[in-house]
Short mmCIF file of C-alpha atoms in Angstrom, two decimals:
data_model
loop_
_atom_site.label_atom_id
_atom_site.label_comp_id
_atom_site.label_asym_id
_atom_site.label_seq_id
_atom_site.Cartn_x
_atom_site.Cartn_y
_atom_site.Cartn_z
CA MET A 922 5.75 -41.22 -61.67
CA GLN A 923 6.67 -43.63 -64.24
CA LYS A 924 5.20 -43.71 -67.38
CA HIS A 925 2.99 -46.51 -68.25
CA THR A 926 3.96 -49.57 -70.53
CA GLU A 927 2.61 -50.07 -73.50
CA SER A 928 1.11 -53.64 -71.55
CA SER A 929 -0.70 -51.77 -69.09
CA VAL A 930 -3.00 -49.32 -71.18
CA PRO A 931 -5.17 -50.76 -74.37
CA ALA A 932 -4.00 -50.12 -77.80
CA VAL A 933 -5.51 -46.95 -78.91
CA PRO A 934 -6.72 -46.76 -83.02
CA GLU A 935 -4.65 -44.69 -84.94
CA ARG A 936 -6.96 -41.43 -84.88
CA ALA A 937 -7.26 -41.22 -81.10
CA LYS A 938 -2.36 -41.14 -80.83
CA GLN A 939 -1.27 -38.09 -79.56
CA GLY A 940 1.44 -35.93 -80.40
CA THR A 941 2.32 -36.81 -84.36
CA GLU A 942 4.28 -34.96 -87.11
CA ALA A 943 1.86 -34.67 -89.01
CA ALA A 944 -0.40 -31.96 -87.40
CA PHE A 945 2.35 -29.32 -87.65
CA ARG A 946 2.47 -30.01 -91.84
CA ASP A 947 -0.07 -27.48 -92.89
CA TRP A 948 -0.22 -24.07 -93.37
CA SER A 949 -2.10 -22.84 -95.49
CA TRP A 950 -4.12 -21.69 -93.24
CA VAL A 951 -1.24 -18.86 -92.43
CA GLU A 952 -1.54 -15.02 -93.80
CA ALA A 953 1.01 -15.85 -97.04
CA SER A 954 1.79 -11.64 -96.72
CA VAL A 955 3.00 -12.04 -93.42
CA TRP A 956 4.36 -16.20 -93.34
CA THR A 957 6.72 -16.30 -96.80
CA GLU A 958 8.06 -19.30 -97.94
CA ARG A 959 11.25 -18.70 -95.68
CA MET A 960 9.91 -17.78 -92.19
CA LEU A 961 7.30 -21.65 -92.80
CA ALA A 962 10.71 -23.27 -93.40
CA ALA A 963 12.07 -22.12 -90.18
CA LEU A 964 9.38 -22.74 -88.49
CA ASP A 965 9.59 -26.61 -89.43
CA LYS A 966 13.45 -26.28 -88.74
CA GLY A 967 13.68 -23.94 -85.87
CA VAL A 968 15.15 -20.40 -85.43
CA LEU A 969 18.75 -20.48 -84.33
CA GLY A 970 18.36 -20.10 -79.54
CA GLY A 971 14.80 -21.38 -80.64
CA LYS A 972 13.42 -17.87 -80.53
CA TRP A 973 11.96 -15.40 -82.80
CA PHE A 974 13.04 -11.67 -84.08
CA SER A 975 12.23 -9.05 -85.62
CA LEU A 976 8.11 -9.25 -85.44
CA MET A 977 7.04 -5.62 -84.77
CA ASP A 978 7.18 -4.21 -88.55
CA LYS A 979 5.52 -7.70 -89.83
CA VAL A 980 2.75 -6.47 -87.28
CA TYR A 981 2.40 -3.05 -88.29
CA ARG A 982 2.72 -3.76 -91.71
CA ALA A 983 0.07 -1.42 -93.67
CA GLY A 984 -0.94 -4.93 -95.49
CA THR A 985 -1.01 -6.81 -91.93
CA LEU A 986 -3.55 -4.33 -91.07
CA ARG A 987 -5.36 -4.55 -93.81
CA VAL A 988 -6.24 -8.18 -93.71
CA ALA A 989 -6.79 -7.55 -90.43
CA TRP A 990 -8.92 -5.40 -90.60
CA GLN A 991 -11.20 -7.46 -93.12
CA ARG A 992 -11.42 -10.21 -89.97
CA VAL A 993 -12.43 -7.75 -87.43
CA ALA A 994 -15.48 -6.25 -90.11
CA SER A 995 -16.22 -9.53 -91.44
CA ASN A 996 -16.72 -10.90 -87.57
CA LYS A 997 -18.48 -7.45 -86.62
CA GLY A 998 -19.66 -6.92 -82.92
CA ALA A 999 -20.76 -4.18 -80.68
CA ALA A 1000 -18.20 -1.45 -80.31
CA GLY A 1001 -16.26 0.06 -77.36
CA VAL A 1002 -15.95 2.35 -74.84
CA ASP A 1003 -14.88 4.59 -77.44
CA GLY A 1004 -18.65 3.99 -79.43
CA GLN A 1005 -17.06 3.74 -82.83
CA SER A 1006 -18.66 0.40 -84.25
CA VAL A 1007 -16.97 -0.90 -87.15
CA GLN A 1008 -19.47 0.53 -89.34
CA ARG A 1009 -18.61 4.41 -88.67
CA PHE A 1010 -14.94 2.68 -88.74
CA ALA A 1011 -15.02 1.44 -91.86
CA ARG A 1012 -16.23 4.44 -92.98
CA GLY A 1013 -12.21 6.32 -92.43
CA ALA A 1014 -10.48 2.77 -92.40
CA GLU A 1015 -7.59 3.81 -94.27
CA ALA A 1016 -6.63 7.16 -92.12
CA TYR A 1017 -7.53 4.78 -89.26
CA LEU A 1018 -5.09 2.10 -90.25
CA GLY A 1019 -2.65 4.68 -91.07
CA GLU A 1020 -2.74 6.16 -87.18
CA LEU A 1021 -2.54 2.59 -86.28
CA GLU A 1022 0.52 2.04 -88.04
CA GLN A 1023 2.22 5.12 -87.46
CA ALA A 1024 1.56 4.68 -83.45
CA LEU A 1025 2.77 0.75 -83.43
CA LYS A 1026 5.54 1.87 -85.35
CA SER A 1027 6.48 4.84 -82.90
CA GLY A 1028 5.72 2.65 -79.51
CA THR A 1029 3.29 5.71 -78.96
CA TYR A 1030 0.37 3.42 -78.94
CA ARG A 1031 -1.66 2.24 -76.42
CA PRO A 1032 -5.00 -0.02 -75.95
CA GLN A 1033 -7.88 1.60 -74.51
CA PRO A 1034 -10.29 0.03 -71.61
CA VAL A 1035 -11.68 -3.22 -72.71
CA LYS A 1036 -15.40 -2.70 -72.21
CA ARG A 1037 -17.40 -5.60 -69.59
CA VAL A 1038 -20.55 -6.66 -70.46
CA ASP A 1039 -22.71 -9.91 -68.79
CA ILE A 1040 -24.01 -12.32 -70.71
CA ALA A 1041 -26.76 -15.09 -70.22
CA LYS A 1042 -24.92 -18.30 -69.96
CA GLY A 1043 -27.82 -20.12 -69.12
CA GLY A 1044 -30.41 -21.02 -65.64
CA GLY A 1045 -30.08 -17.47 -64.70
CA LYS A 1046 -26.10 -16.91 -64.64
CA THR A 1047 -24.35 -14.98 -66.61
CA ARG A 1048 -20.79 -14.69 -67.47
CA PRO A 1049 -18.36 -12.01 -68.05
CA LEU A 1050 -17.10 -10.56 -71.82
CA GLY A 1051 -14.83 -8.12 -72.93
CA ILE A 1052 -15.28 -5.77 -76.00
CA PRO A 1053 -12.15 -3.95 -77.24
CA VAL A 1054 -12.66 -1.03 -79.18
CA VAL A 1055 -12.39 -1.40 -82.98
CA GLY A 1056 -9.10 -0.40 -83.24
CA ASP A 1057 -7.68 -2.43 -80.44
CA ARG A 1058 -9.02 -5.23 -82.32
CA ILE A 1059 -7.19 -5.19 -85.60
CA VAL A 1060 -4.00 -4.14 -83.71
CA GLN A 1061 -4.65 -8.22 -81.96
CA THR A 1062 -6.15 -9.50 -84.68
CA ALA A 1063 -2.45 -8.28 -87.13
CA LEU A 1064 -0.82 -9.71 -83.96
CA LYS A 1065 -2.19 -12.60 -83.78
CA MET A 1066 -1.43 -13.92 -86.88
CA VAL A 1067 2.09 -12.39 -86.41
CA ILE A 1068 2.86 -15.27 -83.64
CA GLU A 1069 0.31 -17.40 -83.82
CA PRO A 1070 2.46 -19.74 -86.31
CA ILE A 1071 5.31 -20.10 -83.45
CA PHE A 1072 3.27 -21.28 -81.42
CA GLU A 1073 0.97 -23.78 -83.81
CA ARG A 1074 3.99 -25.45 -84.27
CA GLN A 1075 4.11 -25.92 -80.76
CA PHE A 1076 1.19 -27.01 -79.46
CA ARG A 1077 0.57 -30.64 -78.89
CA GLU A 1078 -2.14 -32.67 -81.11
CA HIS A 1079 -4.98 -33.52 -78.32
CA SER A 1080 -5.52 -29.47 -78.18
CA TYR A 1081 -8.11 -28.69 -79.66
CA GLY A 1082 -9.66 -25.31 -78.59
CA PHE A 1083 -9.36 -22.26 -80.65
CA ARG A 1084 -7.11 -23.77 -83.30
CA PRO A 1085 -7.04 -23.82 -86.97
CA GLY A 1086 -8.42 -26.53 -88.79
CA ARG A 1087 -10.22 -27.96 -85.45
CA SER A 1088 -12.93 -28.03 -83.52
CA GLY A 1089 -15.30 -29.07 -81.05
CA LYS A 1090 -16.51 -32.09 -82.71
CA ASP A 1091 -12.80 -33.22 -83.14
CA ALA A 1092 -12.56 -33.54 -79.90
CA LEU A 1093 -15.52 -35.22 -79.48
CA ARG A 1094 -14.61 -37.91 -81.48
CA GLU A 1095 -11.67 -38.18 -79.75
CA VAL A 1096 -12.95 -38.84 -76.88
CA ASP A 1097 -15.08 -41.51 -78.29
CA ALA A 1098 -12.26 -43.42 -79.80
CA LEU A 1099 -10.68 -43.41 -76.26
CA ILE A 1100 -13.88 -44.66 -74.89
CA GLN A 1101 -14.12 -47.57 -77.58
CA ALA A 1102 -10.80 -48.29 -76.60
CA GLY A 1103 -10.83 -49.00 -72.95
CA TYR A 1104 -9.93 -45.77 -71.23
CA THR A 1105 -12.71 -45.23 -69.30
CA HIS A 1106 -12.04 -44.06 -66.40
CA VAL A 1107 -11.68 -40.23 -66.81
CA VAL A 1108 -10.20 -37.22 -64.75
CA ASP A 1109 -13.02 -34.51 -65.69
CA ALA A 1110 -11.36 -31.99 -64.39
CA ASP A 1111 -12.78 -27.60 -64.02
CA LEU A 1112 -10.21 -24.87 -63.84
CA ALA A 1113 -12.45 -22.27 -61.92
CA GLY A 1114 -11.86 -19.07 -63.83
CA TYR A 1115 -9.26 -19.96 -65.56
CA PHE A 1116 -9.16 -16.95 -68.25
CA ASP A 1117 -9.20 -14.48 -65.12
CA SER A 1118 -7.08 -16.64 -63.25
CA ILE A 1119 -4.12 -16.97 -65.50
CA PRO A 1120 -1.00 -14.84 -63.95
CA LYS A 1121 -0.05 -12.42 -66.24
CA ALA A 1122 3.76 -12.87 -65.36
CA GLY A 1123 3.78 -16.46 -65.90
CA LEU A 1124 2.44 -15.92 -69.07
CA LEU A 1125 4.82 -13.17 -70.73
CA ARG A 1126 7.25 -16.06 -69.88
CA ARG A 1127 5.65 -18.35 -71.37
CA VAL A 1128 5.47 -16.25 -74.83
CA GLU A 1129 9.47 -14.69 -73.69
CA ALA A 1130 10.31 -18.44 -74.53
CA SER A 1131 9.99 -18.25 -77.61
CA ILE A 1132 9.79 -14.20 -78.16
CA SER A 1133 12.39 -12.01 -78.46
CA ASP A 1134 11.23 -9.35 -80.12
CA GLY A 1135 11.15 -6.02 -77.25
CA GLY A 1136 8.07 -4.57 -78.82
CA VAL A 1137 5.83 -7.39 -79.47
CA LEU A 1138 6.53 -8.37 -76.27
CA SER A 1139 5.80 -4.69 -74.75
CA LEU A 1140 2.58 -5.24 -76.70
CA ILE A 1141 1.20 -7.73 -75.50
CA GLU A 1142 1.68 -7.11 -71.93
CA ALA A 1143 0.07 -3.83 -72.57
CA PHE A 1144 -2.71 -5.46 -74.25
CA LEU A 1145 -3.39 -7.66 -70.50
CA GLU A 1146 -2.64 -4.66 -68.33
CA GLN A 1147 -6.11 -2.95 -69.72
CA ASP A 1148 -7.64 -1.36 -67.74
CA VAL A 1149 -11.50 -2.76 -67.35
CA VAL A 1150 -15.47 -0.63 -67.95
CA LYS A 1151 -17.85 -1.76 -66.16
CA GLY A 1152 -20.70 1.71 -66.09
CA LEU A 1153 -19.13 3.92 -63.91
CA GLU A 1154 -16.91 1.49 -62.07
CA ARG A 1155 -12.80 0.83 -64.10
CA TRP A 1156 -10.26 -0.91 -62.44
CA THR A 1157 -6.93 -3.02 -63.68
CA PRO A 1158 -7.55 -6.93 -63.27
CA ALA A 1159 -4.88 -8.70 -61.41
CA SER A 1160 -4.72 -11.76 -63.12
CA GLY A 1161 -5.77 -13.08 -66.25
CA THR A 1162 -6.90 -12.24 -70.04
CA PRO A 1163 -10.27 -10.64 -71.12
CA GLN A 1164 -12.10 -13.66 -72.43
CA GLY A 1165 -13.38 -11.91 -75.91
CA ALA A 1166 -10.55 -10.12 -76.06
CA VAL A 1167 -8.92 -11.61 -80.01
CA ILE A 1168 -5.63 -12.82 -78.59
CA SER A 1169 -6.45 -14.54 -75.65
CA PRO A 1170 -7.47 -17.57 -77.08
CA LEU A 1171 -3.96 -17.98 -78.44
CA LEU A 1172 -2.41 -16.82 -74.76
CA ALA A 1173 -4.80 -18.87 -72.73
CA ASN A 1174 -3.69 -22.46 -74.30
CA LEU A 1175 -0.30 -21.54 -74.58
CA TYR A 1176 -0.79 -21.05 -70.44
CA LEU A 1177 -1.38 -24.48 -70.56
CA HIS A 1178 0.48 -25.83 -72.96
CA PRO A 1179 3.12 -27.22 -70.60
CA LEU A 1180 0.09 -29.12 -68.43
CA ASP A 1181 -0.58 -30.44 -72.00
CA CYS A 1182 3.12 -32.04 -72.48
CA LEU A 1183 3.55 -32.87 -68.74
CA LEU A 1184 0.93 -35.95 -69.21
CA GLU A 1185 1.60 -36.95 -73.18
CA GLN A 1186 5.29 -37.28 -71.66
CA ARG A 1187 3.74 -39.29 -68.23
CA GLY A 1188 1.28 -41.12 -71.05
CA TYR A 1189 -1.54 -40.44 -70.03
CA ARG A 1190 -4.62 -39.92 -73.05
CA MET A 1191 -5.78 -35.85 -72.20
CA VAL A 1192 -8.91 -34.16 -75.07
CA ARG A 1193 -8.31 -30.44 -73.95
CA TYR A 1194 -10.71 -27.52 -75.65
CA ALA A 1195 -9.27 -24.31 -74.17
CA ASP A 1196 -9.89 -24.17 -70.37
CA ASP A 1197 -11.92 -27.73 -70.57
CA PHE A 1198 -10.41 -31.12 -70.52
CA VAL A 1199 -10.58 -35.08 -69.98
CA VAL A 1200 -8.06 -37.33 -68.99
CA MET A 1201 -8.47 -40.36 -70.49
CA CYS A 1202 -7.19 -43.66 -68.68
CA ALA A 1203 -7.53 -47.39 -68.34
CA SER A 1204 -8.10 -48.20 -65.07
CA ALA A 1205 -8.99 -46.24 -61.94
CA GLN A 1206 -5.44 -46.62 -59.95
CA GLN A 1207 -3.73 -43.86 -63.63
CA ALA A 1208 -7.17 -41.93 -63.18
CA GLN A 1209 -5.90 -41.57 -59.11
CA ALA A 1210 -2.57 -40.96 -60.16
CA ALA A 1211 -3.32 -38.64 -63.42
CA LEU A 1212 -5.89 -36.24 -60.99
CA ALA A 1213 -2.44 -35.96 -58.54
CA GLU A 1214 -0.83 -34.59 -61.62
CA VAL A 1215 -3.15 -32.27 -62.54
CA GLN A 1216 -4.02 -31.02 -59.35
CA GLY A 1217 0.11 -30.65 -58.26
CA TRP A 1218 0.26 -28.64 -61.98
CA VAL A 1219 -2.35 -26.35 -61.15
CA GLN A 1220 -1.58 -25.78 -57.47
CA ALA A 1221 2.55 -25.32 -59.09
CA ASN A 1222 1.71 -22.44 -61.50
CA GLY A 1223 -2.03 -19.96 -59.48
CA LEU A 1224 -5.11 -21.41 -61.03
CA SER A 1225 -7.35 -23.78 -58.91
CA LEU A 1226 -9.44 -26.71 -59.80
CA ASN A 1227 -12.92 -26.27 -59.15
CA ALA A 1228 -13.42 -29.35 -56.55
CA ASP A 1229 -17.58 -29.54 -57.23
CA LYS A 1230 -17.07 -29.58 -60.22
CA THR A 1231 -14.16 -32.25 -60.74
CA HIS A 1232 -14.00 -35.76 -60.75
CA VAL A 1233 -13.22 -39.18 -61.14
CA GLY A 1234 -15.03 -42.03 -62.62
CA ASP A 1235 -15.32 -44.87 -64.79
CA CYS A 1236 -17.86 -43.80 -67.49
CA THR A 1237 -18.93 -47.20 -68.24
CA HIS A 1238 -21.30 -47.35 -65.17
CA ALA A 1239 -24.02 -44.83 -64.29
CA GLY A 1240 -23.79 -41.76 -62.27
CA GLU A 1241 -20.46 -42.41 -63.23
CA GLY A 1242 -20.17 -40.27 -66.30
CA PHE A 1243 -19.07 -37.20 -67.47
CA GLU A 1244 -19.27 -33.82 -69.84
CA PHE A 1245 -17.28 -32.35 -72.09
CA LEU A 1246 -18.12 -29.91 -74.92
CA GLY A 1247 -22.02 -30.01 -74.39
CA TYR A 1248 -22.05 -33.87 -74.24
CA ARG A 1249 -22.27 -36.24 -70.96
CA PHE A 1250 -20.61 -39.68 -71.84
CA GLU A 1251 -22.34 -42.44 -69.33
CA ALA A 1252 -22.38 -46.08 -69.35
CA GLY A 1253 -22.96 -46.73 -73.04
CA THR A 1254 -24.89 -43.67 -73.61
CA ARG A 1255 -23.80 -40.23 -75.77
CA SER A 1256 -26.58 -37.64 -74.55
CA VAL A 1257 -26.98 -33.61 -73.96
CA ARG A 1258 -26.43 -32.80 -70.44
CA ARG A 1259 -29.17 -30.37 -69.24
CA LYS A 1260 -27.71 -27.10 -69.09
CA SER A 1261 -27.80 -27.29 -73.26
CA TYR A 1262 -30.79 -28.81 -73.98
CA ALA A 1263 -32.33 -26.19 -70.68
CA ALA A 1264 -30.90 -23.65 -73.54
CA LEU A 1265 -31.79 -25.09 -76.37
CA ARG A 1266 -35.57 -24.89 -74.87
CA ASP A 1267 -34.86 -21.59 -73.69
CA LYS A 1268 -34.00 -20.24 -76.96
CA ILE A 1269 -37.00 -21.76 -78.78
CA ARG A 1270 -38.74 -19.74 -76.63
CA GLY A 1271 -37.40 -16.49 -77.52
CA GLN A 1272 -37.81 -17.64 -81.30
CA THR A 1273 -42.04 -18.39 -79.97
CA LYS A 1274 -43.04 -15.82 -78.16
CA ARG A 1275 -47.25 -15.84 -78.70
CA SER A 1276 -47.01 -12.34 -79.45
CA ARG A 1277 -44.53 -12.76 -82.00
CA SER A 1278 -45.40 -10.85 -85.14
CA GLY A 1279 -44.90 -12.61 -88.81
CA SER A 1280 -46.00 -15.11 -91.13
CA LEU A 1281 -45.51 -18.74 -90.15
CA ARG A 1282 -42.65 -18.83 -92.55
CA THR A 1283 -40.74 -15.82 -91.78
CA MET A 1284 -40.53 -17.42 -87.58
CA LEU A 1285 -39.88 -20.92 -89.53
CA ALA A 1286 -36.85 -18.98 -91.19
CA ASP A 1287 -35.75 -17.50 -88.33
CA LEU A 1288 -36.45 -21.00 -85.99
CA ASN A 1289 -34.56 -23.56 -88.26
CA PRO A 1290 -31.25 -22.13 -88.86
CA MET A 1291 -31.04 -22.19 -84.37
CA LEU A 1292 -33.05 -26.04 -84.45
CA ARG A 1293 -30.39 -27.29 -87.81
CA GLY A 1294 -26.78 -25.66 -86.02
CA TRP A 1295 -27.97 -27.60 -82.54
CA PHE A 1296 -28.86 -30.45 -84.62
CA ASN A 1297 -25.95 -30.80 -86.33
CA TYR A 1298 -23.94 -30.63 -83.47
CA PHE A 1299 -26.04 -33.22 -81.42
CA LYS A 1300 -26.73 -35.78 -83.58
CA HIS A 1301 -25.03 -38.25 -82.56
CA ILE A 1302 -26.34 -38.76 -79.73
CA TYR A 1303 -27.01 -41.89 -78.34
CA PRO A 1304 -30.28 -43.41 -78.20
CA ALA A 1305 -31.16 -40.51 -80.19
CA SER A 1306 -34.72 -40.97 -81.46
CA MET A 1307 -36.85 -40.08 -78.20
CA PHE A 1308 -34.99 -37.37 -77.45
CA PHE A 1309 -35.22 -35.21 -80.60
CA GLN A 1310 -38.80 -36.39 -80.55
CA LEU A 1311 -39.66 -34.42 -78.05
CA ILE A 1312 -37.64 -31.67 -79.33
CA ASP A 1313 -39.81 -31.46 -82.07
CA GLY A 1314 -42.91 -32.06 -80.33
CA PHE A 1315 -41.76 -28.76 -78.06
CA VAL A 1316 -41.37 -26.59 -81.03
CA ARG A 1317 -44.47 -27.84 -82.66
CA ARG A 1318 -46.51 -27.07 -79.28
CA ARG A 1319 -44.82 -23.72 -79.27
CA LEU A 1320 -46.29 -23.31 -83.00
CA ARG A 1321 -49.36 -23.76 -81.95
CA ALA A 1322 -49.79 -21.43 -79.12
CA ILE A 1323 -48.81 -18.84 -81.44
CA LEU A 1324 -51.51 -20.13 -84.40
CA CYS A 1325 -54.13 -20.71 -81.29
CA ARG A 1326 -53.87 -17.32 -80.82
CA ARG A 1327 -54.15 -14.81 -83.94
CA ASN A 1328 -57.32 -17.09 -84.42
CA HIS A 1329 -58.09 -15.86 -81.36
CA ARG A 1330 -58.61 -20.11 -79.96
CA PRO A 1331 -56.91 -20.65 -76.51
CA HIS A 1332 -54.12 -22.62 -75.84
CA GLN A 1333 -52.38 -24.35 -72.96
CA PHE A 1334 -49.15 -25.51 -73.11
CA GLY A 1335 -49.49 -29.67 -73.48
CA ARG A 1336 -51.32 -31.73 -75.49
CA ASN A 1337 -54.50 -29.61 -77.72
CA LEU A 1338 -56.83 -31.78 -79.91
CA TRP A 1339 -57.83 -29.10 -81.93
CA ALA A 1340 -54.68 -27.13 -82.72
CA SER A 1341 -53.19 -31.36 -83.31
CA LYS A 1342 -56.00 -31.02 -86.30
CA LYS A 1343 -56.26 -28.08 -87.69
CA TRP A 1344 -51.95 -27.50 -87.70
CA PRO A 1345 -51.20 -31.19 -87.72
CA THR A 1346 -47.08 -32.33 -88.27
CA VAL A 1347 -47.56 -32.77 -91.58
CA PHE A 1348 -49.05 -28.83 -92.77
CA LEU A 1349 -45.78 -28.06 -90.23
CA ALA A 1350 -43.24 -30.04 -92.15
CA GLU A 1351 -44.92 -28.61 -95.59
CA GLN A 1352 -44.28 -25.30 -94.20
CA GLY A 1353 -40.75 -25.95 -93.94
CA LEU A 1354 -40.38 -26.71 -90.46
CA PHE A 1355 -37.47 -28.56 -89.85
CA THR A 1356 -37.46 -31.29 -87.28
CA MET A 1357 -35.00 -33.59 -86.12
CA VAL A 1358 -36.49 -37.06 -85.79
CA THR A 1359 -36.87 -36.27 -89.85
CA ALA A 1360 -32.92 -35.22 -89.49
CA HIS A 1361 -31.49 -37.93 -87.93
CA ALA A 1362 -33.48 -40.69 -89.99
CA THR A 1363 -32.23 -38.98 -93.25
CA ALA A 1364 -28.37 -38.79 -91.51
CA SER A 1365 -28.72 -42.20 -90.23
CA GLN A 1366 -29.94 -44.04 -94.03
CA SER A 1367 -26.83 -42.50 -95.34
CA ARG A 1368 -24.68 -43.58 -93.00
#
């Protein structure tokens, strides 16, 4: 397939251009104790043969492991299969880190099985999450600190997920800019069970294309071959990289990197956040061609598309919109997708059960950060005012139900005039309740 000519597509604003070298020049995020100025210079200039050697000694270096431990400790997290918590590891950290260093240096280090748990996904569904033991999380963090800059130098501008200095908001801005520029025919693709279906052999070949250190390659392979434990069950997955493992997002981005390059070379405008991506096109014909490119690459690389969740449409038309990172883009609107809204209501219910104890101010102290965080992510929906009024009203009804119970008054969810007069909106605001309508008005004035 030929590249699209410049005359066949709309002009793209500067912020929506892809593949620019400027994105690769900021290395302020790298760990300075690992990546020296000389190594960073080699990143920009390229290394002999295009491959990196002698990296393993940087992984097991005491200073690297110590920084990795600090990062793991700050993230907290649950204990793995050995039952060792972060707090317990901290009590003997120096000894444990010394053991890890020696095991990695001697080649005797072996990762322990990953503990699998199911976490709520919304709508009554769950998704699997892997929890490595604390020691393995430290080693993976050290490994990531060493190899991530090598792959970051290669990754494309339109990839946003789990990358330094990038966020979902950046990806959403890119999508919005492309829609405004006329790229309204969208391929909304969904990879079926991506993290669990990545072919291990193919992934290792991606790593080997840039790294020739045998110790590092063996370490990555060992993590890919970790057993999984769930209850009394134990097995070795035939494919995939565990969700929840420190190294998994980097490896997942690496496996999709050739797809990024292919679509960029073909002239398509892609925006990707991990395994969630859209291809923005200027016409229906281009969108169908882009979908064919994606389907061909996915099939050739051992993955599969979810047919029920993959579609092509013109997002300026009602019924042909698409969802991306919690937002729905359709017919000139940016709304919250239904699952995201339902998840918010479930979180509010969890924080405002009628049997909840504690003062009103204590409840608000727990509730407000969640409401504020949700608003900060979704404050760019359009139109916004009526939707935020709906959420604020739901929160107030939940709080009044608790107060009614404490005052031995009956309350039904819905309009309750007595409760509304007893605890009016202004009273709840004076107690410190965060309201989205007020926050949106303030944000609009500042803009």
